[in-house]
Tab-separated table of C-alpha atoms and ligand atoms in Angstrom:
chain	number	residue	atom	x	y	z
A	1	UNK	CA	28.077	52.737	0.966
A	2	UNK	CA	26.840	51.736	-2.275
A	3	UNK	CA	30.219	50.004	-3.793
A	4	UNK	CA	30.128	47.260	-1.639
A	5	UNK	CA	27.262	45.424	-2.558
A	6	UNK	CA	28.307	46.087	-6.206
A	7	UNK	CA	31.384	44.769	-5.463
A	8	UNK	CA	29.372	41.578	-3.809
A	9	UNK	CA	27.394	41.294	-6.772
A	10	UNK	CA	30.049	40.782	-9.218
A	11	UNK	CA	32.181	38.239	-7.284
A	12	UNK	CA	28.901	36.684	-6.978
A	13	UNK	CA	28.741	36.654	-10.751
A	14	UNK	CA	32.221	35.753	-11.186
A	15	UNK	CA	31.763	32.419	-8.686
A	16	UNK	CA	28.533	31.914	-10.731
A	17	UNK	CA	30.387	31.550	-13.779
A	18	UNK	CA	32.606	29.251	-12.501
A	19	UNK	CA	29.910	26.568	-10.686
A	20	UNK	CA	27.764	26.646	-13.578
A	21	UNK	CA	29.953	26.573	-17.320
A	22	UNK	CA	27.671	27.732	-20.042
A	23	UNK	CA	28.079	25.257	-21.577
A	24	UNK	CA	25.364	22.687	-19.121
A	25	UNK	CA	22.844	21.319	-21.494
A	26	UNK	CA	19.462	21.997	-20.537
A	27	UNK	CA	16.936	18.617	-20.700
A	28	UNK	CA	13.274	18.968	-20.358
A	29	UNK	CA	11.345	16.030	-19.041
A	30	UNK	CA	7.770	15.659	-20.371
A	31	UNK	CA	5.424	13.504	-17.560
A	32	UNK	CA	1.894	13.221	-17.118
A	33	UNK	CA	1.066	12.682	-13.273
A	34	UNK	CA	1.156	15.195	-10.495
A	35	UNK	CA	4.331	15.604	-8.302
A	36	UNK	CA	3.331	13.167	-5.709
A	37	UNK	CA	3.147	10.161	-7.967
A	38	UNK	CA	5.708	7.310	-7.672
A	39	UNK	CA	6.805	8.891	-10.822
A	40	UNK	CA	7.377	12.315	-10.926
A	41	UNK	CA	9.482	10.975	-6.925
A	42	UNK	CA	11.659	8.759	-9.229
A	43	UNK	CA	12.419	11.201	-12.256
A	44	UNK	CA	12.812	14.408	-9.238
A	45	UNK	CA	15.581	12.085	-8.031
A	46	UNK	CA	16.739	11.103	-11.473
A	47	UNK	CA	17.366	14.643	-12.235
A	48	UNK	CA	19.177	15.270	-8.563
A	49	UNK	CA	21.403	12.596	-9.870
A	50	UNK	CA	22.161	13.486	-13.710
A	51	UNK	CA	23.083	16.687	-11.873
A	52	UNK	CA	25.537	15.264	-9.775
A	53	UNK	CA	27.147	12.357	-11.324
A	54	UNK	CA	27.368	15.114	-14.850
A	55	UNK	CA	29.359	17.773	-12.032
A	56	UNK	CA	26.250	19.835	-13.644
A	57	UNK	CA	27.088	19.789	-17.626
A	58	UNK	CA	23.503	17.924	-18.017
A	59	UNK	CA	20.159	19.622	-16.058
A	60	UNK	CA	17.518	17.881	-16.416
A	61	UNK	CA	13.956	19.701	-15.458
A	62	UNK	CA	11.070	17.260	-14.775
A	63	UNK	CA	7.779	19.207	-16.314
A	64	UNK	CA	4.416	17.168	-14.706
A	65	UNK	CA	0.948	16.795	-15.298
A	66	UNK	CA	1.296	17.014	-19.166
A	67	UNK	CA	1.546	20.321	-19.824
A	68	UNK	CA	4.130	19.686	-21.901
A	69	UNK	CA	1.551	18.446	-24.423
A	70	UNK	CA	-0.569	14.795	-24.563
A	71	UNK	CA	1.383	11.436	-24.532
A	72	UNK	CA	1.235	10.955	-28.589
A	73	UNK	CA	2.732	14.657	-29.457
A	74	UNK	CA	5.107	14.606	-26.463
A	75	UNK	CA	6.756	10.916	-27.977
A	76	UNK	CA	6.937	12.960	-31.523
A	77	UNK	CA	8.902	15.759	-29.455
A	78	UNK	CA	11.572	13.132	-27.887
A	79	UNK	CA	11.893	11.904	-31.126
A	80	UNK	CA	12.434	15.614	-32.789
A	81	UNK	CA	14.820	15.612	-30.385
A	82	UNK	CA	12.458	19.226	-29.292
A	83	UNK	CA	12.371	17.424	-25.628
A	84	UNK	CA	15.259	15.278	-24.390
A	85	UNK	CA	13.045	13.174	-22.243
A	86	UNK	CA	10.267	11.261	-21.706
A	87	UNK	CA	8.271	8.876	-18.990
A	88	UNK	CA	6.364	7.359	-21.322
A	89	UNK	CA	3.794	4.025	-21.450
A	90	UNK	CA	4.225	1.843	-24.341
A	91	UNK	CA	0.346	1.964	-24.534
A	92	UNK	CA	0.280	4.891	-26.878
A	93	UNK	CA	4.114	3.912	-27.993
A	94	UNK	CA	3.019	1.275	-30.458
A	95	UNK	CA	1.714	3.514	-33.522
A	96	UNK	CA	5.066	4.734	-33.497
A	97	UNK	CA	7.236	1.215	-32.752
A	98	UNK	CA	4.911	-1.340	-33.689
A	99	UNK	CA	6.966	-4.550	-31.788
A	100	UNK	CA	6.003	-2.203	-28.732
A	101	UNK	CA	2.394	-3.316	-29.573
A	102	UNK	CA	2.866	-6.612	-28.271
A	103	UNK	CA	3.004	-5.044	-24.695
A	104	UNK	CA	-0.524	-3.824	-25.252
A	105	UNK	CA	-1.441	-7.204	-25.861
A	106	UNK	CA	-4.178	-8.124	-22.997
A	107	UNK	CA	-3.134	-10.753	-20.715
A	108	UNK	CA	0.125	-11.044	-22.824
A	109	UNK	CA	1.981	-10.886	-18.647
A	110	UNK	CA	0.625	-13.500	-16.314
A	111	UNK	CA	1.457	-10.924	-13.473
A	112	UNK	CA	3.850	-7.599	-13.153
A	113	UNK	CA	6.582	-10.640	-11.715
A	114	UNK	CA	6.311	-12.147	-15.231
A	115	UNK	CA	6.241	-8.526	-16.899
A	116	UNK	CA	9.826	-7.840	-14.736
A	117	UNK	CA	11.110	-11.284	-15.828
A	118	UNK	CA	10.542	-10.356	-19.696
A	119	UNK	CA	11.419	-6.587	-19.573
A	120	UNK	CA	14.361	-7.015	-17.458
A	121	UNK	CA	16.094	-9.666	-19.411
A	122	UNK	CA	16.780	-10.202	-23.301
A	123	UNK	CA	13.378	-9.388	-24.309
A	124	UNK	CA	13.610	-6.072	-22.635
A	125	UNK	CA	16.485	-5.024	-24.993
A	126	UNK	CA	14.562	-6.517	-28.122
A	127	UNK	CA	11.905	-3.445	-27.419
A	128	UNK	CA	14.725	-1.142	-26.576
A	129	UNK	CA	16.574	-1.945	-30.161
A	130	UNK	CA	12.953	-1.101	-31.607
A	131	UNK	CA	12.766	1.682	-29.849
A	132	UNK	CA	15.827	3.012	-30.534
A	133	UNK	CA	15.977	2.637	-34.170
A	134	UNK	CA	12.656	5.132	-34.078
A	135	UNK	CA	15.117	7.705	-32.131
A	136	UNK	CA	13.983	7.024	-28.510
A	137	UNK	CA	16.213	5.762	-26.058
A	138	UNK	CA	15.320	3.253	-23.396
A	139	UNK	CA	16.847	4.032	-20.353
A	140	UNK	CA	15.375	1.922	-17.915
A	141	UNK	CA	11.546	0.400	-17.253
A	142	UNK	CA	9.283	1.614	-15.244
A	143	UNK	CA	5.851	-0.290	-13.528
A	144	UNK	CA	2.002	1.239	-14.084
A	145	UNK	CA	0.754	-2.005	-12.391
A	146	UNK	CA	-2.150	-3.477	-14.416
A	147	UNK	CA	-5.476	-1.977	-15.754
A	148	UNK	CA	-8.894	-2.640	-14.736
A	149	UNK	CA	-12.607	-1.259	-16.501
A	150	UNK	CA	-14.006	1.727	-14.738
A	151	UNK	CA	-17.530	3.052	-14.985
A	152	UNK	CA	-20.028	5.478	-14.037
A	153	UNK	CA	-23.445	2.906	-14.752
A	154	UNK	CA	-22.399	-0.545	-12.652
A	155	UNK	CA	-20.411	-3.225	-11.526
A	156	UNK	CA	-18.901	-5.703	-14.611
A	157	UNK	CA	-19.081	-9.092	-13.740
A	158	UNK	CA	-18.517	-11.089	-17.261
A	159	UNK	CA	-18.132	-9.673	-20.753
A	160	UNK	CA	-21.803	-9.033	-21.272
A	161	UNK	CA	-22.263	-6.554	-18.626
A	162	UNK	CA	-20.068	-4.021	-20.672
A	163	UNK	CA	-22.535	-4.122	-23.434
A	164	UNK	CA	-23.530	-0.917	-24.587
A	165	UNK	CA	-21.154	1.036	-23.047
A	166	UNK	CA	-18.537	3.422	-23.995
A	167	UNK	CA	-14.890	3.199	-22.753
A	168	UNK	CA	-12.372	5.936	-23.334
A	169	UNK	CA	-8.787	4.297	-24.418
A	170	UNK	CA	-5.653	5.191	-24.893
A	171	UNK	CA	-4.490	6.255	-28.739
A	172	UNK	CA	-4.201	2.885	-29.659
A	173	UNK	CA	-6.219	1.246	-32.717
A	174	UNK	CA	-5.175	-2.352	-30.711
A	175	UNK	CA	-7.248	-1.531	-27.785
A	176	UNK	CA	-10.900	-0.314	-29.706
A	177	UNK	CA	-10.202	-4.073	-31.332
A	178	UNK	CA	-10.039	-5.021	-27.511
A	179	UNK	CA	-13.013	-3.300	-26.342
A	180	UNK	CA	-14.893	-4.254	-29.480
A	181	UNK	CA	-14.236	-8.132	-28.423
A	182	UNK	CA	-15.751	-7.541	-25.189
A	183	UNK	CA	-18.914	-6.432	-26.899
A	184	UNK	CA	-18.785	-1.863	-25.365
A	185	UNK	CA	-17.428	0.844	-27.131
A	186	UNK	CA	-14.039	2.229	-27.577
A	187	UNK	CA	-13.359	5.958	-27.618
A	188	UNK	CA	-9.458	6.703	-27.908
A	189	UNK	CA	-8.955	9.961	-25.907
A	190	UNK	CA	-6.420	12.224	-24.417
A	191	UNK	CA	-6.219	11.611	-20.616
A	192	UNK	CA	-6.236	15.254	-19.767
A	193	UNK	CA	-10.135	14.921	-21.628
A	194	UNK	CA	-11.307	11.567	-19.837
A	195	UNK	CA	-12.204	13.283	-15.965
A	196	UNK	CA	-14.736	15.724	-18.114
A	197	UNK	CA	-16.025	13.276	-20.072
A	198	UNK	CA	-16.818	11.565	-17.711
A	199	UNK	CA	-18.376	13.836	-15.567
A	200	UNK	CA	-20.440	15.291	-18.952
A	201	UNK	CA	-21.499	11.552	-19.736
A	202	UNK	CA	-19.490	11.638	-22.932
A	203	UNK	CA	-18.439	8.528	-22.254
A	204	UNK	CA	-19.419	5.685	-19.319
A	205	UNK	CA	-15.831	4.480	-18.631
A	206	UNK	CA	-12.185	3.901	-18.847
A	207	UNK	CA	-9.331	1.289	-17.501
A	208	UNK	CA	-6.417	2.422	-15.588
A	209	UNK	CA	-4.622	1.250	-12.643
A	210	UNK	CA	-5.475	2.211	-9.378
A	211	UNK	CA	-2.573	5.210	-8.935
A	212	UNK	CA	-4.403	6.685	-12.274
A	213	UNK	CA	-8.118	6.167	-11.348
A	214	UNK	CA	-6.987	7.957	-8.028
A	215	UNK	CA	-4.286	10.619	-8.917
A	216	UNK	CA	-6.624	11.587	-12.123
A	217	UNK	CA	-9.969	11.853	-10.259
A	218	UNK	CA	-11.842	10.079	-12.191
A	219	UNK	CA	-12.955	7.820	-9.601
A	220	UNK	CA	-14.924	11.098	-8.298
A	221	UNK	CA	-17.407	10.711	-11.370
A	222	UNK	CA	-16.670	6.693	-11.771
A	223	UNK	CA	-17.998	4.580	-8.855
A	224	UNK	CA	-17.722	1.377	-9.853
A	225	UNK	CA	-14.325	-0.335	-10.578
A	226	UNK	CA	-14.049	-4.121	-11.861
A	227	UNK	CA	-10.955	-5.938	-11.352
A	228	UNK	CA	-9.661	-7.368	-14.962
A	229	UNK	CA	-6.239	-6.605	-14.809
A	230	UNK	CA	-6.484	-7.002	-19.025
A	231	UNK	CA	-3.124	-5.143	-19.418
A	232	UNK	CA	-0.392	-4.826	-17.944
A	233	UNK	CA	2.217	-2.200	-19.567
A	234	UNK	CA	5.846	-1.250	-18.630
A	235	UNK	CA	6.505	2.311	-18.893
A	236	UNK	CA	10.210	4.239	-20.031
A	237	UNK	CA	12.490	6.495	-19.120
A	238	UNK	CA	13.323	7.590	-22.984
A	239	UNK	CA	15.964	9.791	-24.010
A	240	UNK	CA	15.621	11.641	-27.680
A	241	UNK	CA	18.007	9.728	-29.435
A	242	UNK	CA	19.663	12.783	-31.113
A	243	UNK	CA	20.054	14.580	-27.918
A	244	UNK	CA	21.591	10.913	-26.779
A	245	UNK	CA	24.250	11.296	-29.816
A	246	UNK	CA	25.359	14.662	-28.373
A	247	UNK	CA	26.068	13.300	-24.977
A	248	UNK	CA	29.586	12.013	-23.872
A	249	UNK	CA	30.107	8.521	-23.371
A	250	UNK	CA	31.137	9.504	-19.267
A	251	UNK	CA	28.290	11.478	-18.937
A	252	UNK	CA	26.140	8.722	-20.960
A	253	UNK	CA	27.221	5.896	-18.467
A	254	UNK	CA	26.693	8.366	-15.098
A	255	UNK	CA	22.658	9.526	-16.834
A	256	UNK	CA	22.371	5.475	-17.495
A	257	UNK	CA	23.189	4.719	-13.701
A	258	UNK	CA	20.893	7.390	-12.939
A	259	UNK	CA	18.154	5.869	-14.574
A	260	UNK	CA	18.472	2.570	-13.133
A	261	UNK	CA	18.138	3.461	-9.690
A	262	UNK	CA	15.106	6.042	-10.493
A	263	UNK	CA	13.167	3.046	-11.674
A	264	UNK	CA	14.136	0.856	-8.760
A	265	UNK	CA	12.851	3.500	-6.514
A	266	UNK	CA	9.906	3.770	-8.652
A	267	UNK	CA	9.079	0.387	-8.226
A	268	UNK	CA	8.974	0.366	-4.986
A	269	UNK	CA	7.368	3.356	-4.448
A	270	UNK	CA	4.714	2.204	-7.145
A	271	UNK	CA	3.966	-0.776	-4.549
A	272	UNK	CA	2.536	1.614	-1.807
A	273	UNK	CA	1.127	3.482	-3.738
A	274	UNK	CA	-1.362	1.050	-5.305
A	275	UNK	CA	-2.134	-0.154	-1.816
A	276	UNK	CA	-2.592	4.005	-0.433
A	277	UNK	CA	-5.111	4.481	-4.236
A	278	UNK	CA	-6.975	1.875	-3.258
A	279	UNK	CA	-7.977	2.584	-0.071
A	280	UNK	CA	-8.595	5.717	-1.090
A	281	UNK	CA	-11.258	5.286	-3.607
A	282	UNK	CA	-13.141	2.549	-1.546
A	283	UNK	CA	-13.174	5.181	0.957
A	284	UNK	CA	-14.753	7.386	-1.166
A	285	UNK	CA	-17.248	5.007	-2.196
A	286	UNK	CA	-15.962	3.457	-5.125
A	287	UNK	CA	-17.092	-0.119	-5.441
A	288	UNK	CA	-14.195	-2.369	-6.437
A	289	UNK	CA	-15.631	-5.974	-7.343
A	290	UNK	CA	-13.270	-9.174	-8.863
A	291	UNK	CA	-15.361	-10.162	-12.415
A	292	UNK	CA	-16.916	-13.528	-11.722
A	293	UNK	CA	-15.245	-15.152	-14.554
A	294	UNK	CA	-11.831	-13.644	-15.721
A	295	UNK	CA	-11.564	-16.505	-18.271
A	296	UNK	CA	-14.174	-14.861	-20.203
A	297	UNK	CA	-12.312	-11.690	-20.694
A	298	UNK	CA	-9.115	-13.697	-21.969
A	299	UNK	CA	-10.803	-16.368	-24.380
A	300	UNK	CA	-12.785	-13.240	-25.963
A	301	UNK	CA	-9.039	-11.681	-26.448
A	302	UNK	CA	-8.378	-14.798	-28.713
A	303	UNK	CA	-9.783	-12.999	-31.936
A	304	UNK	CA	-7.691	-9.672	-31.289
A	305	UNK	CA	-4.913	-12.071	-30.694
A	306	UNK	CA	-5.348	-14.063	-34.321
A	307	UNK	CA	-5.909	-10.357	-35.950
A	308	UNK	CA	-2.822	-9.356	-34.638
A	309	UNK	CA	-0.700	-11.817	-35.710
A	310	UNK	CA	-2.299	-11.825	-39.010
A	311	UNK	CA	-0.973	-8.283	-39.497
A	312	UNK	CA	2.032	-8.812	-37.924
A	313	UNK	CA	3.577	-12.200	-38.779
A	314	UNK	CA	6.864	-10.978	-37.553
A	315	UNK	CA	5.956	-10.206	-34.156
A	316	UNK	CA	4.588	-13.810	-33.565
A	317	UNK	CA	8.344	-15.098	-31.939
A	318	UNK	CA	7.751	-12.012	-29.448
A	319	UNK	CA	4.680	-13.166	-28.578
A	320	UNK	CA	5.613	-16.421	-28.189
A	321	UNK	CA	8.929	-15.535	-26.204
A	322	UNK	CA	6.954	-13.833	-23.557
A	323	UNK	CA	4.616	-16.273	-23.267
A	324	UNK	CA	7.075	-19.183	-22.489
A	325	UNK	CA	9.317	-16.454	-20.311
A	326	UNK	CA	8.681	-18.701	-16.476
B	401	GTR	C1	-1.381	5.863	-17.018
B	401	GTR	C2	-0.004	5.995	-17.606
B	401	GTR	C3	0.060	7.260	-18.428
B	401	GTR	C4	-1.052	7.312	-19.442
B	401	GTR	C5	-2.395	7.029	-18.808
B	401	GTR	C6	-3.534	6.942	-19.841
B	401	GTR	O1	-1.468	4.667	-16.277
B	401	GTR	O2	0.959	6.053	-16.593
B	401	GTR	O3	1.305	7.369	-19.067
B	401	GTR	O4	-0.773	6.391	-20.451
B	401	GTR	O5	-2.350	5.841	-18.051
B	401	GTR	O6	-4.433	6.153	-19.628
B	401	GTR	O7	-3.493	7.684	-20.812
């Protein structure tokens, strides 16, 4: 009675061996938003296809909401080559690859259109060479929309209604110079930290796009959002480059594929999903209010703008590319 299941059991293990060679390389996938997020729906469906299109010699498993580590450590880890991937903004990116910097420009994209124009063309590969020669490799580009001031005190309708108050940013010295211009105060700040600091009154506000100010709660504690849309910042699929040197050219092309398609899914799924968020916190009572005069927020950029390029001559025909990019 008891030799057949034995028996089962190791032609199970024998067919085992067989489907899955030892030798499958094992990729972990650092990502900050919850499973539901356009996101985590793209890089789930990335990792169905590495798995395929690699007959299973690369697995990719997608770790969410963070707890991997914070955005700055986890882009140190790619790079270490101690995790193989990475959904990362370029918002924290550029104290690492400072041409990424010039994406965290405000207003540097008329409109996500424009930012799709620039990333998906010969700029985009400008930031991937960057990008690459600080051992992260730029797979494809993925939206986060465009950023807006959120507070717990009131409505911002110019510049001088954000006086006195303090904004959480992302680890980023260029964005304190762009909250400093608009006369508040910057506090750079893990996002894992910002929902309790804002509930605790350690700070009055933040900026995020509407998926984040949803999907992190924060609109909960902050009921009043103000449509700036100061920055607009393309996000990555980045593989460690290391871990990319290890990889066969057949399987390299197949993960490349792969990567494409995630990010035209997440596009699209990043659509609807500003449209659900928003509805969603004006349900809850959020007020959401256009600023009266955007121009304000732009001309007060000009100074961040001139400090920029003072400190980074080089980047100036970047600049200057994206701006004349139709
Ligand atoms: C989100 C972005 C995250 C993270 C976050 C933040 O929009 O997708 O990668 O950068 O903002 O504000 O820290």
């Amino acid at each position: 009675m008891t030799a057949r299941p034995r028996q089962i059991a190791s032609v199970f293990a024998l067919s085992l061996a067989f489907a899955a060679p030892a030798a499958a390389e094992q990729w972990r996938a650092w990502a900050i938003h919850p499973e539901d997020y356009p996101n985590l729906v793209a890089l789930d469906a990335f990792a169905t296809e590495v798995a395929e299109a690699t007959e299973g010699r690369v697995e990719v498993s997608v770790y969410a909401n963070g707890v991997l580590g914070d955005q700055p450590d986890a882009i140190e880890q790619v790079r270490s080559g101690a995790l193989a991937v990475g959904n990362f903004n370029m918002g924290p990116m550029g104290e690492i690859v400072a041409a990424t910097n010039v994406l965290s420009l405000p207003f540097i994209f008329r409109d996500v259109d424009h930012m799709h124009r620039v990333m998906d063309g010969e700029i985009g590969s400008r930031f991937s060479d960057a990008l690459s020669e600080q051992g992260l490799v730029a797979l494809s580009w993925f939206d986060s929309g465009s950023r807006s001031f959120y507070n717990t005190k009131r409505a911002i309708e110019t510049p001088a209604d954000m006086d006195g108050l303090k904004f959480r940013v992302m680890s980023n010295d260029l964005y304190v110079d762009m909250v400093d211009a608009l006369g508040a105060n910057a506090t750079p700040m893990a996002y894992g930290e910002v929902y309790q600091s804002l509930k605790t009154g350690v700070i009055d506000g933040a900026e995020n796009n509407y998926p984040s100010f949803e999907s992190s709660n924060h609109y909960e504690v902050a009921k009043f959002y103000s449509i700036t849309n100061h920055l607009i910042i393309p996000e990555c699929i980045c593989v460690s480059a290391s871990v990319w040197e290890d990889t066969p050219e057949e399987d390299r092309i197949a993960i490349e594929a792969a990567a494409r398609s995630a990010a035209e899914m997440q596009r699209e799924l990043w659509a609807a999903r500003e449209a659900d968020s928003r509805a969603k916190v004006e349900a809850a009572g959020v007020a959401i209010n256009e600023v009266a005069d955007g121009a304000a927020f732009q001309s007060a950029m000009e100074p961040v703008y001139a400090a920029f390029i003072a400190e980074n001559p080089d980047l100036e025909t970047l600049i200057r590319d994206i701006q004349a990019t139709e």
